[in-house]
mmCIF file with all atom_site columns, C-alpha atoms in Angstrom:
data_model
loop_
_atom_site.group_PDB
_atom_site.id
_atom_site.type_symbol
_atom_site.label_atom_id
_atom_site.label_alt_id
_atom_site.label_comp_id
_atom_site.label_asym_id
_atom_site.label_entity_id
_atom_site.label_seq_id
_atom_site.pdbx_PDB_ins_code
_atom_site.Cartn_x
_atom_site.Cartn_y
_atom_site.Cartn_z
_atom_site.occupancy
_atom_site.B_iso_or_equiv
_atom_site.pdbx_formal_charge
_atom_site.auth_seq_id
_atom_site.auth_comp_id
_atom_site.auth_asym_id
_atom_site.auth_atom_id
_atom_site.pdbx_PDB_model_num
ATOM 1   C CA . THR A 1 1   ? 0.000   0.000   0.000  1.00 0.00 ? 1   THR A CA 1
ATOM 2   C CA . VAL A 1 2   ? 1.382   3.395   -1.052 1.00 0.00 ? 2   VAL A CA 1
ATOM 3   C CA . VAL A 1 3   ? 0.784   6.222   1.420  1.00 0.00 ? 3   VAL A CA 1
ATOM 4   C CA . ASP A 1 4   ? 1.016   9.726   -0.033 1.00 0.00 ? 4   ASP A CA 1
ATOM 5   C CA . PRO A 1 5   ? 3.058   12.419  1.777  1.00 0.00 ? 5   PRO A CA 1
ATOM 6   C CA . ALA A 1 6   ? -0.046  14.468  2.616  1.00 0.00 ? 6   ALA A CA 1
ATOM 7   C CA . THR A 1 7   ? -1.579  11.553  4.526  1.00 0.00 ? 7   THR A CA 1
ATOM 8   C CA . VAL A 1 8   ? 1.666   11.011  6.429  1.00 0.00 ? 8   VAL A CA 1
ATOM 9   C CA . MET A 1 9   ? 1.794   14.705  7.347  1.00 0.00 ? 9   MET A CA 1
ATOM 10  C CA . VAL A 1 10  ? -1.832  14.808  8.526  1.00 0.00 ? 10  VAL A CA 1
ATOM 11  C CA . THR A 1 11  ? -1.299  11.679  10.628 1.00 0.00 ? 11  THR A CA 1
ATOM 12  C CA . HIS A 1 12  ? 1.830   13.192  12.175 1.00 0.00 ? 12  HIS A CA 1
ATOM 13  C CA . ILE A 1 13  ? 0.078   16.484  12.976 1.00 0.00 ? 13  ILE A CA 1
ATOM 14  C CA . THR A 1 14  ? -2.869  14.614  14.509 1.00 0.00 ? 14  THR A CA 1
ATOM 15  C CA . GLU A 1 15  ? -0.527  12.662  16.779 1.00 0.00 ? 15  GLU A CA 1
ATOM 16  C CA . VAL A 1 16  ? 1.315   15.821  17.824 1.00 0.00 ? 16  VAL A CA 1
ATOM 17  C CA . VAL A 1 17  ? -1.958  17.607  18.625 1.00 0.00 ? 17  VAL A CA 1
ATOM 18  C CA . ARG A 1 18  ? -3.193  14.599  20.608 1.00 0.00 ? 18  ARG A CA 1
ATOM 19  C CA . ALA A 1 19  ? 0.041   14.396  22.579 1.00 0.00 ? 19  ALA A CA 1
ATOM 20  C CA . HIS A 1 20  ? -0.093  18.096  23.479 1.00 0.00 ? 20  HIS A CA 1
ATOM 21  C CA . ALA A 1 21  ? -3.858  18.568  23.792 1.00 0.00 ? 21  ALA A CA 1
ATOM 22  C CA . HIS A 1 22  ? -3.551  19.350  27.503 1.00 0.00 ? 22  HIS A CA 1
ATOM 23  C CA . GLU A 1 23  ? -1.241  22.247  26.673 1.00 0.00 ? 23  GLU A CA 1
ATOM 24  C CA . LEU A 1 24  ? -3.456  23.552  23.881 1.00 0.00 ? 24  LEU A CA 1
ATOM 25  C CA . LEU A 1 25  ? -6.591  23.735  26.013 1.00 0.00 ? 25  LEU A CA 1
ATOM 26  C CA . GLY A 1 26  ? -6.623  27.248  27.480 1.00 0.00 ? 26  GLY A CA 1
ATOM 27  C CA . ARG A 1 27  ? -9.160  29.261  29.420 1.00 0.00 ? 27  ARG A CA 1
ATOM 28  C CA . GLY A 1 28  ? -10.833 30.566  26.269 1.00 0.00 ? 28  GLY A CA 1
ATOM 29  C CA . GLU A 1 29  ? -11.246 27.129  24.716 1.00 0.00 ? 29  GLU A CA 1
ATOM 30  C CA . ALA A 1 30  ? -12.496 25.697  28.011 1.00 0.00 ? 30  ALA A CA 1
ATOM 31  C CA . GLN A 1 31  ? -15.057 28.477  28.405 1.00 0.00 ? 31  GLN A CA 1
ATOM 32  C CA . GLU A 1 32  ? -16.383 27.744  24.917 1.00 0.00 ? 32  GLU A CA 1
ATOM 33  C CA . LEU A 1 33  ? -16.911 24.114  25.969 1.00 0.00 ? 33  LEU A CA 1
ATOM 34  C CA . PHE A 1 34  ? -18.666 25.223  29.162 1.00 0.00 ? 34  PHE A CA 1
ATOM 35  C CA . ASP A 1 35  ? -20.934 27.573  27.181 1.00 0.00 ? 35  ASP A CA 1
ATOM 36  C CA . ILE A 1 36  ? -21.903 24.785  24.785 1.00 0.00 ? 36  ILE A CA 1
ATOM 37  C CA . LEU A 1 37  ? -22.820 22.489  27.687 1.00 0.00 ? 37  LEU A CA 1
ATOM 38  C CA . ALA A 1 38  ? -24.754 25.301  29.360 1.00 0.00 ? 38  ALA A CA 1
ATOM 39  C CA . ARG A 1 39  ? -27.103 25.525  26.379 1.00 0.00 ? 39  ARG A CA 1
ATOM 40  C CA . SER A 1 40  ? -28.394 21.999  26.968 1.00 0.00 ? 40  SER A CA 1
ATOM 41  C CA . HIS A 1 41  ? -27.706 21.598  30.700 1.00 0.00 ? 41  HIS A CA 1
ATOM 42  C CA . PRO A 1 42  ? -27.696 25.078  32.262 1.00 0.00 ? 42  PRO A CA 1
ATOM 43  C CA . ARG A 1 43  ? -28.463 23.936  35.803 1.00 0.00 ? 43  ARG A CA 1
ATOM 44  C CA . LEU A 1 44  ? -25.628 21.390  35.761 1.00 0.00 ? 44  LEU A CA 1
ATOM 45  C CA . VAL A 1 45  ? -23.124 24.070  34.791 1.00 0.00 ? 45  VAL A CA 1
ATOM 46  C CA . GLU A 1 46  ? -24.516 26.514  37.375 1.00 0.00 ? 46  GLU A CA 1
ATOM 47  C CA . GLU A 1 47  ? -24.304 23.875  40.124 1.00 0.00 ? 47  GLU A CA 1
ATOM 48  C CA . LEU A 1 48  ? -20.615 23.375  39.412 1.00 0.00 ? 48  LEU A CA 1
ATOM 49  C CA . ILE A 1 49  ? -19.343 26.792  38.266 1.00 0.00 ? 49  ILE A CA 1
ATOM 50  C CA . PRO A 1 50  ? -18.996 28.848  40.378 1.00 0.00 ? 50  PRO A CA 1
ATOM 51  C CA . ALA A 1 51  ? -21.037 27.185  43.138 1.00 0.00 ? 51  ALA A CA 1
ATOM 52  C CA . SER A 1 52  ? -18.599 24.312  43.768 1.00 0.00 ? 52  SER A CA 1
ATOM 53  C CA . MET A 1 53  ? -15.550 24.959  41.597 1.00 0.00 ? 53  MET A CA 1
ATOM 54  C CA . ALA A 1 54  ? -13.908 27.843  39.789 1.00 0.00 ? 54  ALA A CA 1
ATOM 55  C CA . ALA A 1 55  ? -13.588 27.584  36.012 1.00 0.00 ? 55  ALA A CA 1
ATOM 56  C CA . THR A 1 56  ? -9.796  27.378  36.372 1.00 0.00 ? 56  THR A CA 1
ATOM 57  C CA . GLU A 1 57  ? -10.136 24.385  38.711 1.00 0.00 ? 57  GLU A CA 1
ATOM 58  C CA . VAL A 1 58  ? -12.321 22.555  36.192 1.00 0.00 ? 58  VAL A CA 1
ATOM 59  C CA . LEU A 1 59  ? -9.773  23.416  33.497 1.00 0.00 ? 59  LEU A CA 1
ATOM 60  C CA . ARG A 1 60  ? -7.017  21.732  35.538 1.00 0.00 ? 60  ARG A CA 1
ATOM 61  C CA . VAL A 1 61  ? -9.080  18.526  35.678 1.00 0.00 ? 61  VAL A CA 1
ATOM 62  C CA . LEU A 1 62  ? -9.679  18.586  31.920 1.00 0.00 ? 62  LEU A CA 1
ATOM 63  C CA . ARG A 1 63  ? -5.974  19.100  31.282 1.00 0.00 ? 63  ARG A CA 1
ATOM 64  C CA . ARG A 1 64  ? -5.100  16.163  33.535 1.00 0.00 ? 64  ARG A CA 1
ATOM 65  C CA . LEU A 1 65  ? -7.464  13.924  31.568 1.00 0.00 ? 65  LEU A CA 1
ATOM 66  C CA . LEU A 1 66  ? -6.142  15.079  28.201 1.00 0.00 ? 66  LEU A CA 1
ATOM 67  C CA . LYS A 1 67  ? -2.561  14.581  29.361 1.00 0.00 ? 67  LYS A CA 1
ATOM 68  C CA . GLU A 1 68  ? -3.300  10.842  29.591 1.00 0.00 ? 68  GLU A CA 1
ATOM 69  C CA . ASN A 1 69  ? -5.260  10.801  26.319 1.00 0.00 ? 69  ASN A CA 1
ATOM 70  C CA . VAL A 1 70  ? -8.708  10.608  27.937 1.00 0.00 ? 70  VAL A CA 1
ATOM 71  C CA . SER A 1 71  ? -11.265 12.377  25.766 1.00 0.00 ? 71  SER A CA 1
ATOM 72  C CA . VAL A 1 72  ? -13.241 15.202  27.399 1.00 0.00 ? 72  VAL A CA 1
ATOM 73  C CA . ARG A 1 73  ? -15.962 15.041  24.777 1.00 0.00 ? 73  ARG A CA 1
ATOM 74  C CA . ASP A 1 74  ? -18.479 13.678  27.298 1.00 0.00 ? 74  ASP A CA 1
ATOM 75  C CA . LEU A 1 75  ? -18.467 16.932  29.230 1.00 0.00 ? 75  LEU A CA 1
ATOM 76  C CA . ARG A 1 76  ? -21.867 16.247  30.768 1.00 0.00 ? 76  ARG A CA 1
ATOM 77  C CA . THR A 1 77  ? -20.585 13.170  32.597 1.00 0.00 ? 77  THR A CA 1
ATOM 78  C CA . ILE A 1 78  ? -17.427 14.998  33.638 1.00 0.00 ? 78  ILE A CA 1
ATOM 79  C CA . PHE A 1 79  ? -19.458 17.848  35.137 1.00 0.00 ? 79  PHE A CA 1
ATOM 80  C CA . GLU A 1 80  ? -21.762 15.401  36.929 1.00 0.00 ? 80  GLU A CA 1
ATOM 81  C CA . VAL A 1 81  ? -18.778 13.677  38.552 1.00 0.00 ? 81  VAL A CA 1
ATOM 82  C CA . LEU A 1 82  ? -17.157 16.973  39.525 1.00 0.00 ? 82  LEU A CA 1
ATOM 83  C CA . ALA A 1 83  ? -20.414 18.253  41.010 1.00 0.00 ? 83  ALA A CA 1
ATOM 84  C CA . GLU A 1 84  ? -20.608 15.073  43.092 1.00 0.00 ? 84  GLU A CA 1
ATOM 85  C CA . TYR A 1 85  ? -17.040 15.062  44.398 1.00 0.00 ? 85  TYR A CA 1
ATOM 86  C CA . ALA A 1 86  ? -16.036 18.744  44.449 1.00 0.00 ? 86  ALA A CA 1
ATOM 87  C CA . PRO A 1 87  ? -17.510 19.275  47.947 1.00 0.00 ? 87  PRO A CA 1
ATOM 88  C CA . ARG A 1 88  ? -14.998 16.673  49.220 1.00 0.00 ? 88  ARG A CA 1
ATOM 89  C CA . THR A 1 89  ? -11.856 17.779  47.395 1.00 0.00 ? 89  THR A CA 1
ATOM 90  C CA . LYS A 1 90  ? -10.587 20.367  44.930 1.00 0.00 ? 90  LYS A CA 1
ATOM 91  C CA . ASP A 1 91  ? -7.459  18.354  44.053 1.00 0.00 ? 91  ASP A CA 1
ATOM 92  C CA . ALA A 1 92  ? -7.440  18.162  40.262 1.00 0.00 ? 92  ALA A CA 1
ATOM 93  C CA . ASP A 1 93  ? -5.536  14.874  40.140 1.00 0.00 ? 93  ASP A CA 1
ATOM 94  C CA . GLN A 1 94  ? -7.926  13.148  42.540 1.00 0.00 ? 94  GLN A CA 1
ATOM 95  C CA . LEU A 1 95  ? -10.983 14.524  40.756 1.00 0.00 ? 95  LEU A CA 1
ATOM 96  C CA . ALA A 1 96  ? -9.585  13.315  37.442 1.00 0.00 ? 96  ALA A CA 1
ATOM 97  C CA . GLU A 1 97  ? -9.342  9.812   38.911 1.00 0.00 ? 97  GLU A CA 1
ATOM 98  C CA . PHE A 1 98  ? -13.020 9.918   39.890 1.00 0.00 ? 98  PHE A CA 1
ATOM 99  C CA . VAL A 1 99  ? -13.898 11.031  36.366 1.00 0.00 ? 99  VAL A CA 1
ATOM 100 C CA . ARG A 1 100 ? -11.849 8.214   34.842 1.00 0.00 ? 100 ARG A CA 1
ATOM 101 C CA . HIS A 1 101 ? -13.814 5.650   36.858 1.00 0.00 ? 101 HIS A CA 1
ATOM 102 C CA . ARG A 1 102 ? -17.099 7.024   35.532 1.00 0.00 ? 102 ARG A CA 1
ATOM 103 C CA . LEU A 1 103 ? -15.770 7.010   31.960 1.00 0.00 ? 103 LEU A CA 1
ATOM 104 C CA . SER A 1 104 ? -14.833 3.328   32.157 1.00 0.00 ? 104 SER A CA 1
ATOM 105 C CA . ARG A 1 105 ? -16.839 2.311   29.070 1.00 0.00 ? 105 ARG A CA 1
ATOM 106 C CA . GLN A 1 106 ? -15.235 5.025   26.968 1.00 0.00 ? 106 GLN A CA 1
ATOM 107 C CA . ILE A 1 107 ? -11.744 4.197   28.208 1.00 0.00 ? 107 ILE A CA 1
ATOM 108 C CA . THR A 1 108 ? -12.250 0.439   27.812 1.00 0.00 ? 108 THR A CA 1
ATOM 109 C CA . LYS A 1 109 ? -13.453 0.823   24.235 1.00 0.00 ? 109 LYS A CA 1
ATOM 110 C CA . LYS A 1 110 ? -10.256 2.662   23.337 1.00 0.00 ? 110 LYS A CA 1
ATOM 111 C CA . TYR A 1 111 ? -8.053  -0.230  24.478 1.00 0.00 ? 111 TYR A CA 1
ATOM 112 C CA . LEU A 1 112 ? -10.124 -3.215  23.377 1.00 0.00 ? 112 LEU A CA 1
ATOM 113 C CA . SER A 1 113 ? -8.412  -5.628  21.037 1.00 0.00 ? 113 SER A CA 1
ATOM 114 C CA . ASP A 1 114 ? -10.116 -6.926  17.907 1.00 0.00 ? 114 ASP A CA 1
ATOM 115 C CA . ASP A 1 115 ? -11.411 -9.926  19.856 1.00 0.00 ? 115 ASP A CA 1
ATOM 116 C CA . GLY A 1 116 ? -13.083 -7.747  22.475 1.00 0.00 ? 116 GLY A CA 1
ATOM 117 C CA . LYS A 1 117 ? -10.492 -8.377  25.192 1.00 0.00 ? 117 LYS A CA 1
ATOM 118 C CA . ILE A 1 118 ? -7.984  -6.178  27.026 1.00 0.00 ? 118 ILE A CA 1
ATOM 119 C CA . TYR A 1 119 ? -4.356  -7.287  26.648 1.00 0.00 ? 119 TYR A CA 1
ATOM 120 C CA . GLY A 1 120 ? -1.749  -5.809  28.955 1.00 0.00 ? 120 GLY A CA 1
ATOM 121 C CA . LEU A 1 121 ? 0.778   -6.139  31.719 1.00 0.00 ? 121 LEU A CA 1
ATOM 122 C CA . ILE A 1 122 ? -0.539  -6.586  35.258 1.00 0.00 ? 122 ILE A CA 1
ATOM 123 C CA . LEU A 1 123 ? 1.203   -4.758  38.095 1.00 0.00 ? 123 LEU A CA 1
ATOM 124 C CA . ASP A 1 124 ? 2.493   -7.157  40.744 1.00 0.00 ? 124 ASP A CA 1
ATOM 125 C CA . THR A 1 125 ? 0.410   -7.027  43.945 1.00 0.00 ? 125 THR A CA 1
ATOM 126 C CA . THR A 1 126 ? 3.554   -7.194  46.106 1.00 0.00 ? 126 THR A CA 1
ATOM 127 C CA . PHE A 1 127 ? 4.919   -4.191  44.235 1.00 0.00 ? 127 PHE A CA 1
ATOM 128 C CA . GLU A 1 128 ? 1.670   -2.326  44.874 1.00 0.00 ? 128 GLU A CA 1
ATOM 129 C CA . ASN A 1 129 ? 1.878   -3.089  48.591 1.00 0.00 ? 129 ASN A CA 1
ATOM 130 C CA . GLU A 1 130 ? 5.486   -1.908  48.740 1.00 0.00 ? 130 GLU A CA 1
ATOM 131 C CA . LEU A 1 131 ? 4.411   1.275   47.002 1.00 0.00 ? 131 LEU A CA 1
ATOM 132 C CA . ARG A 1 132 ? 1.781   1.896   49.671 1.00 0.00 ? 132 ARG A CA 1
ATOM 133 C CA . GLN A 1 133 ? 4.180   1.052   52.484 1.00 0.00 ? 133 GLN A CA 1
ATOM 134 C CA . THR A 1 134 ? 6.935   3.405   51.306 1.00 0.00 ? 134 THR A CA 1
ATOM 135 C CA . SER A 1 135 ? 4.423   6.225   51.141 1.00 0.00 ? 135 SER A CA 1
ATOM 136 C CA . ALA A 1 136 ? 3.121   5.438   54.630 1.00 0.00 ? 136 ALA A CA 1
ATOM 137 C CA . ALA A 1 137 ? 6.679   5.291   55.992 1.00 0.00 ? 137 ALA A CA 1
ATOM 138 C CA . ALA A 1 138 ? 7.328   8.729   54.568 1.00 0.00 ? 138 ALA A CA 1
ATOM 139 C CA . SER A 1 139 ? 4.069   9.998   56.120 1.00 0.00 ? 139 SER A CA 1
ATOM 140 C CA . SER A 1 140 ? 2.968   11.145  52.688 1.00 0.00 ? 140 SER A CA 1
ATOM 141 C CA . GLN A 1 141 ? -0.652  11.317  51.624 1.00 0.00 ? 141 GLN A CA 1
ATOM 142 C CA . VAL A 1 142 ? 0.396   11.219  47.964 1.00 0.00 ? 142 VAL A CA 1
ATOM 143 C CA . LEU A 1 143 ? 1.751   7.936   46.652 1.00 0.00 ? 143 LEU A CA 1
ATOM 144 C CA . GLY A 1 144 ? 5.051   8.072   44.841 1.00 0.00 ? 144 GLY A CA 1
ATOM 145 C CA . VAL A 1 145 ? 7.481   5.583   43.309 1.00 0.00 ? 145 VAL A CA 1
ATOM 146 C CA . ASP A 1 146 ? 10.868  5.600   45.031 1.00 0.00 ? 146 ASP A CA 1
ATOM 147 C CA . PRO A 1 147 ? 14.027  4.922   42.966 1.00 0.00 ? 147 PRO A CA 1
ATOM 148 C CA . ARG A 1 148 ? 14.423  1.298   44.075 1.00 0.00 ? 148 ARG A CA 1
ATOM 149 C CA . LEU A 1 149 ? 10.877  0.350   43.120 1.00 0.00 ? 149 LEU A CA 1
ATOM 150 C CA . GLY A 1 150 ? 11.112  2.452   39.992 1.00 0.00 ? 150 GLY A CA 1
ATOM 151 C CA . ARG A 1 151 ? 14.150  0.595   38.680 1.00 0.00 ? 151 ARG A CA 1
ATOM 152 C CA . ARG A 1 152 ? 12.422  -2.723  39.294 1.00 0.00 ? 152 ARG A CA 1
ATOM 153 C CA . LEU A 1 153 ? 9.314   -1.596  37.475 1.00 0.00 ? 153 LEU A CA 1
ATOM 154 C CA . LEU A 1 154 ? 11.209  -0.294  34.454 1.00 0.00 ? 154 LEU A CA 1
ATOM 155 C CA . GLU A 1 155 ? 13.362  -3.416  34.197 1.00 0.00 ? 155 GLU A CA 1
ATOM 156 C CA . THR A 1 156 ? 10.388  -5.776  34.157 1.00 0.00 ? 156 THR A CA 1
ATOM 157 C CA . VAL A 1 157 ? 8.366   -3.616  31.757 1.00 0.00 ? 157 VAL A CA 1
ATOM 158 C CA . GLU A 1 158 ? 11.287  -3.441  29.325 1.00 0.00 ? 158 GLU A CA 1
ATOM 159 C CA . ARG A 1 159 ? 11.836  -7.187  29.606 1.00 0.00 ? 159 ARG A CA 1
ATOM 160 C CA . LEU A 1 160 ? 8.190   -7.910  28.899 1.00 0.00 ? 160 LEU A CA 1
ATOM 161 C CA . ALA A 1 161 ? 7.855   -5.314  26.141 1.00 0.00 ? 161 ALA A CA 1
ATOM 162 C CA . VAL A 1 162 ? 8.498   -8.011  23.542 1.00 0.00 ? 162 VAL A CA 1
ATOM 163 C CA . GLU A 1 163 ? 5.078   -9.430  24.400 1.00 0.00 ? 163 GLU A CA 1
ATOM 164 C CA . PHE A 1 164 ? 3.469   -6.198  23.194 1.00 0.00 ? 164 PHE A CA 1
ATOM 165 C CA . SER A 1 165 ? 5.010   -6.728  19.771 1.00 0.00 ? 165 SER A CA 1
ATOM 166 C CA . ARG A 1 166 ? 2.960   -9.921  19.484 1.00 0.00 ? 166 ARG A CA 1
ATOM 167 C CA . SER A 1 167 ? -0.308  -8.161  20.290 1.00 0.00 ? 167 SER A CA 1
ATOM 168 C CA . THR A 1 168 ? -2.319  -5.766  18.127 1.00 0.00 ? 168 THR A CA 1
ATOM 169 C CA . ALA A 1 169 ? -3.660  -3.986  21.226 1.00 0.00 ? 169 ALA A CA 1
ATOM 170 C CA . PRO A 1 170 ? -2.116  -0.720  22.502 1.00 0.00 ? 170 PRO A CA 1
ATOM 171 C CA . PRO A 1 171 ? 0.592   -1.126  25.179 1.00 0.00 ? 171 PRO A CA 1
ATOM 172 C CA . LEU A 1 172 ? -1.137  -1.149  28.531 1.00 0.00 ? 172 LEU A CA 1
ATOM 173 C CA . LEU A 1 173 ? -0.361  -1.619  32.226 1.00 0.00 ? 173 LEU A CA 1
ATOM 174 C CA . VAL A 1 174 ? -3.226  -2.489  34.607 1.00 0.00 ? 174 VAL A CA 1
ATOM 175 C CA . THR A 1 175 ? -3.030  -1.556  38.293 1.00 0.00 ? 175 THR A CA 1
ATOM 176 C CA . SER A 1 176 ? -5.164  -1.168  41.414 1.00 0.00 ? 176 SER A CA 1
ATOM 177 C CA . PRO A 1 177 ? -7.126  2.123   41.531 1.00 0.00 ? 177 PRO A CA 1
ATOM 178 C CA . ASP A 1 178 ? -5.278  3.635   44.501 1.00 0.00 ? 178 ASP A CA 1
ATOM 179 C CA . VAL A 1 179 ? -1.823  3.335   42.926 1.00 0.00 ? 179 VAL A CA 1
ATOM 180 C CA . ARG A 1 180 ? -2.701  4.105   39.302 1.00 0.00 ? 180 ARG A CA 1
ATOM 181 C CA . ARG A 1 181 ? -1.886  7.805   39.441 1.00 0.00 ? 181 ARG A CA 1
ATOM 182 C CA . ALA A 1 182 ? 1.536   7.288   41.064 1.00 0.00 ? 182 ALA A CA 1
ATOM 183 C CA . VAL A 1 183 ? 2.494   4.576   38.581 1.00 0.00 ? 183 VAL A CA 1
ATOM 184 C CA . SER A 1 184 ? 1.277   6.636   35.633 1.00 0.00 ? 184 SER A CA 1
ATOM 185 C CA . ASP A 1 185 ? 3.174   9.746   36.761 1.00 0.00 ? 185 ASP A CA 1
ATOM 186 C CA . PHE A 1 186 ? 6.331   7.645   37.003 1.00 0.00 ? 186 PHE A CA 1
ATOM 187 C CA . ILE A 1 187 ? 5.906   5.646   33.789 1.00 0.00 ? 187 ILE A CA 1
ATOM 188 C CA . SER A 1 188 ? 4.642   8.319   31.369 1.00 0.00 ? 188 SER A CA 1
ATOM 189 C CA . PRO A 1 189 ? 7.846   10.372  30.974 1.00 0.00 ? 189 PRO A CA 1
ATOM 190 C CA . ARG A 1 190 ? 10.038  7.253   30.924 1.00 0.00 ? 190 ARG A CA 1
ATOM 191 C CA . ILE A 1 191 ? 8.022   4.978   28.636 1.00 0.00 ? 191 ILE A CA 1
ATOM 192 C CA . PRO A 1 192 ? 5.908   7.212   26.369 1.00 0.00 ? 192 PRO A CA 1
ATOM 193 C CA . GLY A 1 193 ? 2.938   5.417   24.858 1.00 0.00 ? 193 GLY A CA 1
ATOM 194 C CA . LEU A 1 194 ? 2.443   2.954   27.706 1.00 0.00 ? 194 LEU A CA 1
ATOM 195 C CA . ALA A 1 195 ? -1.021  3.651   29.107 1.00 0.00 ? 195 ALA A CA 1
ATOM 196 C CA . VAL A 1 196 ? -1.747  2.931   32.769 1.00 0.00 ? 196 VAL A CA 1
ATOM 197 C CA . LEU A 1 197 ? -5.305  1.885   33.635 1.00 0.00 ? 197 LEU A CA 1
ATOM 198 C CA . SER A 1 198 ? -6.855  0.757   36.886 1.00 0.00 ? 198 SER A CA 1
ATOM 199 C CA . TYR A 1 199 ? -9.267  -2.135  37.238 1.00 0.00 ? 199 TYR A CA 1
ATOM 200 C CA . ALA A 1 200 ? -11.957 0.441   38.065 1.00 0.00 ? 200 ALA A CA 1
ATOM 201 C CA . GLU A 1 201 ? -11.579 1.909   34.569 1.00 0.00 ? 201 GLU A CA 1
ATOM 202 C CA . ILE A 1 202 ? -12.165 -1.345  32.737 1.00 0.00 ? 202 ILE A CA 1
ATOM 203 C CA . ALA A 1 203 ? -15.844 -2.010  32.086 1.00 0.00 ? 203 ALA A CA 1
ATOM 204 C CA . GLN A 1 204 ? -17.387 -4.924  33.953 1.00 0.00 ? 204 GLN A CA 1
ATOM 205 C CA . GLY A 1 205 ? -17.469 -8.131  31.965 1.00 0.00 ? 205 GLY A CA 1
ATOM 206 C CA . THR A 1 206 ? -14.362 -7.258  29.944 1.00 0.00 ? 206 THR A CA 1
ATOM 207 C CA . GLU A 1 207 ? -11.799 -10.055 29.908 1.00 0.00 ? 207 GLU A CA 1
ATOM 208 C CA . ILE A 1 208 ? -8.265  -8.995  30.830 1.00 0.00 ? 208 ILE A CA 1
ATOM 209 C CA . VAL A 1 209 ? -5.570  -11.149 29.232 1.00 0.00 ? 209 VAL A CA 1
ATOM 210 C CA . PRO A 1 210 ? -2.233  -10.783 31.112 1.00 0.00 ? 210 PRO A CA 1
ATOM 211 C CA . LEU A 1 211 ? 0.875   -10.474 28.937 1.00 0.00 ? 211 LEU A CA 1
ATOM 212 C CA . GLY A 1 212 ? 3.075   -10.611 32.008 1.00 0.00 ? 212 GLY A CA 1
ATOM 213 C CA . VAL A 1 213 ? 3.487   -9.305  35.548 1.00 0.00 ? 213 VAL A CA 1
ATOM 214 C CA . ALA A 1 214 ? 5.361   -6.013  35.938 1.00 0.00 ? 214 ALA A CA 1
ATOM 215 C CA . GLY A 1 215 ? 7.253   -4.990  39.040 1.00 0.00 ? 215 GLY A CA 1
ATOM 216 C CA . GLN A 1 216 ? 8.017   -8.484  40.315 1.00 0.00 ? 216 GLN A CA 1
ATOM 217 C CA . ALA A 1 217 ? 11.101  -8.972  42.431 1.00 0.00 ? 217 ALA A CA 1
ATOM 218 C CA . VAL A 1 218 ? 13.817  -11.132 40.829 1.00 0.00 ? 218 VAL A CA 1
ATOM 219 C CA . ASN A 1 219 ? 13.285  -14.060 43.225 1.00 0.00 ? 219 ASN A CA 1
ATOM 220 C CA . ASN A 1 220 ? 9.549   -14.114 42.441 1.00 0.00 ? 220 ASN A CA 1
ATOM 221 C CA . GLN A 1 221 ? 10.268  -14.165 38.713 1.00 0.00 ? 221 GLN A CA 1
ATOM 222 C CA . GLN A 1 222 ? 12.660  -17.086 39.126 1.00 0.00 ? 222 GLN A CA 1
ATOM 223 C CA . GLN A 1 223 ? 10.113  -19.039 41.187 1.00 0.00 ? 223 GLN A CA 1
ATOM 224 C CA . GLN A 1 224 ? 7.505   -18.655 38.457 1.00 0.00 ? 224 GLN A CA 1
ATOM 225 C CA . GLN A 1 225 ? 9.955   -19.912 35.842 1.00 0.00 ? 225 GLN A CA 1
ATOM 226 C CA . VAL A 1 226 ? 10.777  -23.071 37.806 1.00 0.00 ? 226 VAL A CA 1
#
């Protein structure tokens, strides 16, 4: 199949725009989206802005979603989630996680393989527990990946990356909901293109086919191979 230069250029531009959508969405563009939603759901918009959140706070949530390639087209659902959780927290990252859970069907559809299944790496449960413990030991309310755990995660992901080459599905790592954000923040700049989803973002009834277990300690890997 011969692909003309114009098609290649358009595809490249589309990918660049998608990768930087969170940077391109400014206050003006966001307000236009809010105004469009207000025409069909005025009370929903009024309940959120400015009653519960400022427009700039909503913008931060939208940018967080776009940064991880989550479409904000379903603005009605996003506003409904924000209206529900904004009284509890104004943290954009946490609110974005709540939105992701509600958009599970949309997110799942994006990563479904041709056979209707989700193929991806599964984050080791022991690794997840260590992640929680290191955060607790540091008395931090925000989970983070320390260097030791980070090296282990990267090594196993790189080792298992060959499995992705055998699958037509997008590269994907599946984690528990409470550690997803920390893992994604760590992985994204180091392995661009590897999406990180939580089990809460995969629609019920969808079969998850493991391509391998990421983050396993060396001794656990050797035991499985025996």
